[in-house]
mmCIF file of C-alpha atoms and ligand atoms in Angstrom:
data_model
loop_
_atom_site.group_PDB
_atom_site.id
_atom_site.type_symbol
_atom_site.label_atom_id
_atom_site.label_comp_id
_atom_site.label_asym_id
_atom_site.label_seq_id
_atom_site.Cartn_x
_atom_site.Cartn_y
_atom_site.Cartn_z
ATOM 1 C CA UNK A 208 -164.032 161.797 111.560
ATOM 2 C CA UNK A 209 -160.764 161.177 113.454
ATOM 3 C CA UNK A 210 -157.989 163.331 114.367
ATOM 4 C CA UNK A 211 -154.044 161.656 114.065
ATOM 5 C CA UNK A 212 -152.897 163.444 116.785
ATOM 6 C CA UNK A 213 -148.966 162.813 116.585
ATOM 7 C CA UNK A 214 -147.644 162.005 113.177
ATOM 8 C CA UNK A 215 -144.497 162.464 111.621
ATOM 9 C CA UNK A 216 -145.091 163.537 108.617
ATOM 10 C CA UNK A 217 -142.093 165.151 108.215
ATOM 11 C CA UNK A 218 -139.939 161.984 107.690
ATOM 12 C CA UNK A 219 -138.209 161.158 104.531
ATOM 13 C CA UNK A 220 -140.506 158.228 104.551
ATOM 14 C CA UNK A 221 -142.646 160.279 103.350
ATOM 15 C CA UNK A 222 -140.690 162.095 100.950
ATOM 16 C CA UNK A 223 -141.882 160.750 97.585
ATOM 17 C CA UNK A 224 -145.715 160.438 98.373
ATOM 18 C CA UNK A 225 -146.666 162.622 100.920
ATOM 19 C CA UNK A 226 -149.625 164.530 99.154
ATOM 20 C CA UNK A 227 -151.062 160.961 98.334
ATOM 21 C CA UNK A 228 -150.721 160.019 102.109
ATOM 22 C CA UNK A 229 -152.459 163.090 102.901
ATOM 23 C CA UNK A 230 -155.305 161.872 100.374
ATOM 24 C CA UNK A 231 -156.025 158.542 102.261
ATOM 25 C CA UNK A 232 -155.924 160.360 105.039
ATOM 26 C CA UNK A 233 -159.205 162.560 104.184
ATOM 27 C CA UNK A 234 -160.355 159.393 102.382
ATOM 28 C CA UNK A 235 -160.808 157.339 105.716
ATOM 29 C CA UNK A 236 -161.941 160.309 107.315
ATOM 30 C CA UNK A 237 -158.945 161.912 109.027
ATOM 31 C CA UNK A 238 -159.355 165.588 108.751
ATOM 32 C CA UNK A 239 -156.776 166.579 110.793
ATOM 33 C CA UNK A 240 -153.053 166.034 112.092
ATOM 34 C CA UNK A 241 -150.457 166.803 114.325
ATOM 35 C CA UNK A 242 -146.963 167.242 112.874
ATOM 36 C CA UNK A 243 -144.353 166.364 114.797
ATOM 37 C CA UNK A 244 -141.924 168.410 114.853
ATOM 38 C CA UNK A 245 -139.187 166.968 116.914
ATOM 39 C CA UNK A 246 -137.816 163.606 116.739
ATOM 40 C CA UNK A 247 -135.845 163.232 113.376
ATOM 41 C CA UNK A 248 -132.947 165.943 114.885
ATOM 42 C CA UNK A 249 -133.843 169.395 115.201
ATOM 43 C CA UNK A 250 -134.440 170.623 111.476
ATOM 44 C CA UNK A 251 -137.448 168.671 111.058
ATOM 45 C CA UNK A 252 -139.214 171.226 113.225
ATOM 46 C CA UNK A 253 -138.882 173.611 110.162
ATOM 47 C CA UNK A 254 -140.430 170.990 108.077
ATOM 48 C CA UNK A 255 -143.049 170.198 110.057
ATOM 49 C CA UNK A 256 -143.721 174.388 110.052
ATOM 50 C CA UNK A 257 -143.359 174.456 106.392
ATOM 51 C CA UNK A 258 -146.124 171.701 105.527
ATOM 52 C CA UNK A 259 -148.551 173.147 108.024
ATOM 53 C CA UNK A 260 -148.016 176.504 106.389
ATOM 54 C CA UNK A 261 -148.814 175.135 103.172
ATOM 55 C CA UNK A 262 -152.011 172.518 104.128
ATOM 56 C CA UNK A 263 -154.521 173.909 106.020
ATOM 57 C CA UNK A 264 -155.027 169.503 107.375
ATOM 58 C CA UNK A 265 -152.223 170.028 109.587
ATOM 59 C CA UNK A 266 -150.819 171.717 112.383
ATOM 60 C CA UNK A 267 -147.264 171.294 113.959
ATOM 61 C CA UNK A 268 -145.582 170.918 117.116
ATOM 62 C CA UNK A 269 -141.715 172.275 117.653
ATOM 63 C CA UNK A 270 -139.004 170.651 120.299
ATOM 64 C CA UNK A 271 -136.293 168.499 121.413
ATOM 65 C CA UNK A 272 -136.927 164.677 121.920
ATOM 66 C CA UNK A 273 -134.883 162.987 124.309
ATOM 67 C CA UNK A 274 -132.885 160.931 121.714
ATOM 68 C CA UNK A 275 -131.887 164.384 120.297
ATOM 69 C CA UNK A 276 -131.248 166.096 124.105
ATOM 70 C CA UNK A 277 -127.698 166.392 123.752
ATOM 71 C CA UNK A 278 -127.146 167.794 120.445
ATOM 72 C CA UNK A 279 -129.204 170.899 121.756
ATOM 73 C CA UNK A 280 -126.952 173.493 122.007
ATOM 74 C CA UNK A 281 -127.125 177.612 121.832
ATOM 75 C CA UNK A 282 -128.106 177.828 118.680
ATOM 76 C CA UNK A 283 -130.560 175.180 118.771
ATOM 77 C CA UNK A 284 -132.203 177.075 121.660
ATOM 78 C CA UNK A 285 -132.552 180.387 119.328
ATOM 79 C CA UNK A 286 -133.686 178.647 116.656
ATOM 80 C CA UNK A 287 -136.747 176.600 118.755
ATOM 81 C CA UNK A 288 -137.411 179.882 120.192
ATOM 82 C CA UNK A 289 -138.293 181.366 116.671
ATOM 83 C CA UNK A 290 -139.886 178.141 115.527
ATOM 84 C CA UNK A 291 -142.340 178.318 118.346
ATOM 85 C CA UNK A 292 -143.522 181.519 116.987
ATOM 86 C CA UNK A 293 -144.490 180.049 114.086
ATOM 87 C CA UNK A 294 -148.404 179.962 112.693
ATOM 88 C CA UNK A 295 -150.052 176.718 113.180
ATOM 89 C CA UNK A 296 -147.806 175.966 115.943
ATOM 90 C CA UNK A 297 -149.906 173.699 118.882
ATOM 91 C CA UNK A 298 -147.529 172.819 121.064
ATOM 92 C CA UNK A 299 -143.892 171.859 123.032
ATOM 93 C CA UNK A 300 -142.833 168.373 121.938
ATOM 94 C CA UNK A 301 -142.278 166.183 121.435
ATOM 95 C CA UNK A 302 -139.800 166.321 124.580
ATOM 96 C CA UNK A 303 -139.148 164.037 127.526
ATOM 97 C CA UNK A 304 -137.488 161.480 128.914
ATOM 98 C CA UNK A 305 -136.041 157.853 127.216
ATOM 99 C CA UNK A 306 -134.442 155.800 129.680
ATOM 100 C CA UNK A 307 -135.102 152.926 127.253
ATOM 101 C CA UNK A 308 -133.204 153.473 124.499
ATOM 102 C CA UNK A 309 -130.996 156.497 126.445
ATOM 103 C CA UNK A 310 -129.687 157.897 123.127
ATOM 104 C CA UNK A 311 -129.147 161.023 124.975
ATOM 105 C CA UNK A 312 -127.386 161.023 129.167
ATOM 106 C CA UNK A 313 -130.164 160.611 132.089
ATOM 107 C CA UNK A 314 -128.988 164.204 133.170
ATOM 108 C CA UNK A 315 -129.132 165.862 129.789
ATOM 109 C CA UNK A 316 -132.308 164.594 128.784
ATOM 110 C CA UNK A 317 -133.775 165.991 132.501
ATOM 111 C CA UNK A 318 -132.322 169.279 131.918
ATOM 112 C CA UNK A 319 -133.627 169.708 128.103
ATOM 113 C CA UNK A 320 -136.797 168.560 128.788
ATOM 114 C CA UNK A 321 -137.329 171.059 132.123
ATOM 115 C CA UNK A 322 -136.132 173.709 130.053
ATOM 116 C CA UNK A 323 -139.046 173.005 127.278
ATOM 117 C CA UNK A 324 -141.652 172.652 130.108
ATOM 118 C CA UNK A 325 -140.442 175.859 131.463
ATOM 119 C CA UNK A 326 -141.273 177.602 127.605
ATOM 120 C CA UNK A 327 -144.476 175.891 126.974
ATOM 121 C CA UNK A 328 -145.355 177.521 130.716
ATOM 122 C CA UNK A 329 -144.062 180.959 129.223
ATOM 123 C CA UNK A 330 -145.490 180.745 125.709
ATOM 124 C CA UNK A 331 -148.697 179.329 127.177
ATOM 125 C CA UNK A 332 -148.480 175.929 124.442
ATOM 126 C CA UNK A 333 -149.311 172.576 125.835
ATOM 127 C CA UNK A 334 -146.731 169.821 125.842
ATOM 128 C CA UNK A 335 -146.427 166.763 123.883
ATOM 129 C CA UNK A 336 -144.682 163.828 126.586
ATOM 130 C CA UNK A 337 -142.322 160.966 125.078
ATOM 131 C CA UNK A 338 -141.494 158.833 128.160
ATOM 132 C CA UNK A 339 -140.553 155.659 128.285
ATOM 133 C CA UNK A 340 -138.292 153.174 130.543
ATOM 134 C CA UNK A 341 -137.937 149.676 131.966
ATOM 135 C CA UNK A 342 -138.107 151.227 135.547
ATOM 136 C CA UNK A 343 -140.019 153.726 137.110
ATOM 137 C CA UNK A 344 -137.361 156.440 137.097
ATOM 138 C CA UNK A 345 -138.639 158.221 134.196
ATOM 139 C CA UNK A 346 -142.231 157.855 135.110
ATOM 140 C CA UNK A 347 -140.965 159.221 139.146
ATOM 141 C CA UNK A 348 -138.693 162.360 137.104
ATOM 142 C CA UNK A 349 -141.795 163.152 134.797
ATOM 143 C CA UNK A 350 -143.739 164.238 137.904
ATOM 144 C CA UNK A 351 -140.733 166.085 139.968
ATOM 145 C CA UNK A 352 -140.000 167.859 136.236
ATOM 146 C CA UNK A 353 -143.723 168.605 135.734
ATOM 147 C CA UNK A 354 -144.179 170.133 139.332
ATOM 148 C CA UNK A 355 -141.190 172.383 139.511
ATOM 149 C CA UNK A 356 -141.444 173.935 136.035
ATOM 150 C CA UNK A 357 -145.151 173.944 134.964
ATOM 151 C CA UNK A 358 -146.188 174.444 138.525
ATOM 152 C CA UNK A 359 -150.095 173.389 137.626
ATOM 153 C CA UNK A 360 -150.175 176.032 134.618
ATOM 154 C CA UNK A 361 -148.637 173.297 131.294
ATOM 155 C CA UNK A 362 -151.129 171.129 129.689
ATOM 156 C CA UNK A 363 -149.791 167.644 128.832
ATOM 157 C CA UNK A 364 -150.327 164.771 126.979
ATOM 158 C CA UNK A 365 -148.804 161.255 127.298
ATOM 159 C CA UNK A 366 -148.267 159.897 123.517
ATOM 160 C CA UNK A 367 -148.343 156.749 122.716
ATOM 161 C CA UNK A 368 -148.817 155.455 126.256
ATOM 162 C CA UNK A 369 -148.086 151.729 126.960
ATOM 163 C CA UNK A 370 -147.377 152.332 130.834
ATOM 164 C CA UNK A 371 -149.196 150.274 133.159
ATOM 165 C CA UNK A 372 -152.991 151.584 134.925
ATOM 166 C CA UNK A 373 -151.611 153.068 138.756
ATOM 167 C CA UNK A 374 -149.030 155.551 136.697
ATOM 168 C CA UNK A 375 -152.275 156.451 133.706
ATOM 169 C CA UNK A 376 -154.346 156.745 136.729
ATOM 170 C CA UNK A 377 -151.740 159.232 138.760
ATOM 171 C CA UNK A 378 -150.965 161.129 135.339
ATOM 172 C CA UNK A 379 -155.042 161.673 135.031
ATOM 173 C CA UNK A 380 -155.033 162.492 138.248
ATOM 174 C CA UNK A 381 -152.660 165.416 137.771
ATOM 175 C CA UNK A 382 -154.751 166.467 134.748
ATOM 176 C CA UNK A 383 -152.731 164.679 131.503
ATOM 177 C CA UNK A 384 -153.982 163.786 128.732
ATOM 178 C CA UNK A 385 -153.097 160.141 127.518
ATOM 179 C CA UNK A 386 -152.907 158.695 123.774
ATOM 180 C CA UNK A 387 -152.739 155.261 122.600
ATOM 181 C CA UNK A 388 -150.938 154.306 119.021
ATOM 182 C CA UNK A 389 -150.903 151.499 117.216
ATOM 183 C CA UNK A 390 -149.998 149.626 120.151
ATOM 184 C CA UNK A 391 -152.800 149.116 121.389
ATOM 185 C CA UNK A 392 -153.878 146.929 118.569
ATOM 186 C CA UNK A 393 -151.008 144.313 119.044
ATOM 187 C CA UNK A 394 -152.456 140.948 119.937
ATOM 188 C CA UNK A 395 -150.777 140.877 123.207
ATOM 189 C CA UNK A 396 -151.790 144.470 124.108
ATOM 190 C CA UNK A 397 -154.569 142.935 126.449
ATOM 191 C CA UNK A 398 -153.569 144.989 129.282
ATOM 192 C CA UNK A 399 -152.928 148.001 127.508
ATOM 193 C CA UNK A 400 -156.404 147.851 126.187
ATOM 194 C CA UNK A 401 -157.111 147.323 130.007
ATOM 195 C CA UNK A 402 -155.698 150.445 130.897
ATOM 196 C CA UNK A 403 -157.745 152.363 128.014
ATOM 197 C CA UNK A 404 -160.797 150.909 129.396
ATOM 198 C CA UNK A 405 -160.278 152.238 132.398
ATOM 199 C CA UNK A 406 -159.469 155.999 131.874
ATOM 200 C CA UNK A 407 -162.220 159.204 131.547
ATOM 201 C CA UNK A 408 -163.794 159.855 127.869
ATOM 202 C CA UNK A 409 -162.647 163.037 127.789
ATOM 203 C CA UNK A 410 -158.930 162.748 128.443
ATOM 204 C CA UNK A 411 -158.745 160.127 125.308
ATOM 205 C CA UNK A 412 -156.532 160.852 122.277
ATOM 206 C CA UNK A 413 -155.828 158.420 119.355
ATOM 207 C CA UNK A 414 -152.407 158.428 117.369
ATOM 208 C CA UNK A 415 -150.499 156.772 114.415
ATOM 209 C CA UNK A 416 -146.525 158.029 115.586
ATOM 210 C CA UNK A 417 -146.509 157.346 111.734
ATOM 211 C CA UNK A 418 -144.103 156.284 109.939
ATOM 212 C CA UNK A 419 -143.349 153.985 113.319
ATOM 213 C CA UNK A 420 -145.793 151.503 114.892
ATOM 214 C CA UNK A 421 -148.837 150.116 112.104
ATOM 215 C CA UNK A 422 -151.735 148.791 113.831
ATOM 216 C CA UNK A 423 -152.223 144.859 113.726
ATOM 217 C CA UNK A 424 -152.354 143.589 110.527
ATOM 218 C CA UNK A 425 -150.173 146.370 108.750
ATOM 219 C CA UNK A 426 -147.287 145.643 111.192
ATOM 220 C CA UNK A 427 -143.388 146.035 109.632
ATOM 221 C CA UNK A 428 -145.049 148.170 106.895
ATOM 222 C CA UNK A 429 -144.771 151.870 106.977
ATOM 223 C CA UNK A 430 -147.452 153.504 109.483
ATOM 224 C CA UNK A 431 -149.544 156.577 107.652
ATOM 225 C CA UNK A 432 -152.117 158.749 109.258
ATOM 226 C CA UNK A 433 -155.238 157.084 107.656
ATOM 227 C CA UNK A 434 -154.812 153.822 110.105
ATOM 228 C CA UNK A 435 -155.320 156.127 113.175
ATOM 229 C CA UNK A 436 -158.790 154.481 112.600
ATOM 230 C CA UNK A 437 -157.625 151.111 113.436
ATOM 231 C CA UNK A 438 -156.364 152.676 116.896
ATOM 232 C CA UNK A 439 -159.873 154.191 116.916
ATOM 233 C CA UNK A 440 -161.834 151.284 116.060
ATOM 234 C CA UNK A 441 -159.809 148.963 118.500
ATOM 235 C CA UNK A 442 -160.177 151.720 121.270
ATOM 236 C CA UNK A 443 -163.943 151.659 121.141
ATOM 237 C CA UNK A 444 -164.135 147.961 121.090
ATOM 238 C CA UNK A 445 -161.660 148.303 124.504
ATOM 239 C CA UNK A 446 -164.145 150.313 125.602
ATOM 240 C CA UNK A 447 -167.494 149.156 124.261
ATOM 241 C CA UNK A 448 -168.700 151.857 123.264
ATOM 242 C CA UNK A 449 -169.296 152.733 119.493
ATOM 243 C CA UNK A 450 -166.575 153.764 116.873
ATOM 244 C CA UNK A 451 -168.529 156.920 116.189
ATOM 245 C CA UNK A 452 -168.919 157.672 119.594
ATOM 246 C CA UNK A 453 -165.090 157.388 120.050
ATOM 247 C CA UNK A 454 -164.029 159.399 116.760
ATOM 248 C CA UNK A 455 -166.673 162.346 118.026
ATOM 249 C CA UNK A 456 -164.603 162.142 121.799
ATOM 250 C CA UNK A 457 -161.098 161.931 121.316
ATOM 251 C CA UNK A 458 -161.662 164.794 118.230
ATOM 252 C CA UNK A 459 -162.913 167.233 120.639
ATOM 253 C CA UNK A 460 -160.649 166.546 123.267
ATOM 254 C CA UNK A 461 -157.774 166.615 120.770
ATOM 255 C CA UNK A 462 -159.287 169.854 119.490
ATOM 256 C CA UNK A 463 -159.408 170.992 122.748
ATOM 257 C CA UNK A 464 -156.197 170.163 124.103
ATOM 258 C CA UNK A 465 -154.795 172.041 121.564
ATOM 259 C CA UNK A 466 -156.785 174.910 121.037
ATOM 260 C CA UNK A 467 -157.104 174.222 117.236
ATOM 261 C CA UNK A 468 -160.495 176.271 116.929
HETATM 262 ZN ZN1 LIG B 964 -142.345 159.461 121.006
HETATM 263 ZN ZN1 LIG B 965 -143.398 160.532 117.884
#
């Protein structure tokens, strides 16, 4: 049994066959996922509520992605606020920090995503972390942000990490979580499956980031849930260890990390 533990479900991708996705899902032996709230603009946070209402499979996540940082305004702020007193909600995210693509200002996407560390610290949810950038700056901001507003009381996870081993080793270090995607399947992922060699069993997460990001060998179609195995099965491999061993590990610590029993 594996657990997708970032999907987004929620996208119109998904629209027309969603139930049937959910099907393969449980047919390959994923039990459980993470919606996504955040990341396709700030009303897909509702969605993602509304589905894990309904399907007892899923739980969801509510926030502010750093593409979306700037359209956050007033309103947006009362409206996460209720969201994230939803049922079935897990966690913050997911929120951070895109120098890549910078879709949103450097300064803006600090500022919204210190504000949502600062509620998953009051609310008591962990965070999901989107980072990514050429540089270090957003890796260097990530730890000043994390310090001054979760102060050693947020828990964290990195998804879909393709960061090098020193940073993976710092982030462990300060006690995050870190989760591979499809990525890690690419042919020329060799280092990345260096770096998930390298980390502690039970900090391990596996992830689709459906509809983005298909595993090797589905790659340009649309990603769905049920190929979190392939991340799975490619992570044990990594690793050496067997698949079963693997899907039992990163389902507790997912479980764990966000409280889902
Ligand atoms: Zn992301
Ligand atoms: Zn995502």
């Amino acid at each position: 049994m594996w657990i997708d533990s970032h999907c987004h479900i929620t996208a119109d991708e998904f629209q027309e066959d969603r139930s049937e996705v959910l099907e393969r899902a449980a047919s390959a032996g994923v039990e459980t996922m993470i919606a996504i709230g955040a990341g396709y603009g700030l009303e897909h946070n509702e969605r993602a509520l509304e589905l894990a209402a309904r399907d007892p499979r899923l739980f969801a996540t509510v926030g502010v992605h750093p593409h979306d940082a700037e359209q956050l305004d007033d309103e947006g702020r009362k409206r996460l606020r209720q969201w994230l007193r939803g049922p079935r909600v897990v966690a913050v995210g997911e929120c951070g920090l895109d120098y890549f693509y910078m879709n949103s200002p450097r300064e803006i996407q600090r500022e919204v995503f210190a504000e949502q560390v600062a509620l998953a610290r009051e609310i008591d949810l962990p965070v999901v972390i989107h980072l990514r950038d050429r540089e270090q700056d957003a890796y260097r901001d990530l730890m000043e942000i994390w310090k001054s507003e979760g102060g050693g009381k947020v828990e964290g996870v990195l998804h879909c990490y393709s960061h090098d081993l020193p940073f993976a080793r710092r982030a462990v270090d300060a006690g995050f979580h870190v989760s591979f995607s499809g990525i890690l399947t690419f042919k020329r992922a060799d280092e990345l499956r260096e770096v998930a060699a390298a980390l502690p069993a039970d900090r391990l997460l596996v992830e689709t980031d459906a509809p983005l990001l298909s595993p090797e060998g589905f790659r340009g179609k649309r990603n769905e849930p049920a190929r979190v195995r392939s991340v799975g099965e490619v992570l044990a491999r990594a690793r050496g260890r067997p698949a079963e061993e693997v899907a039992r590990e990163t389902t507790e610590n997912t479980r764990r990390f966000f409280r889902l029993d």
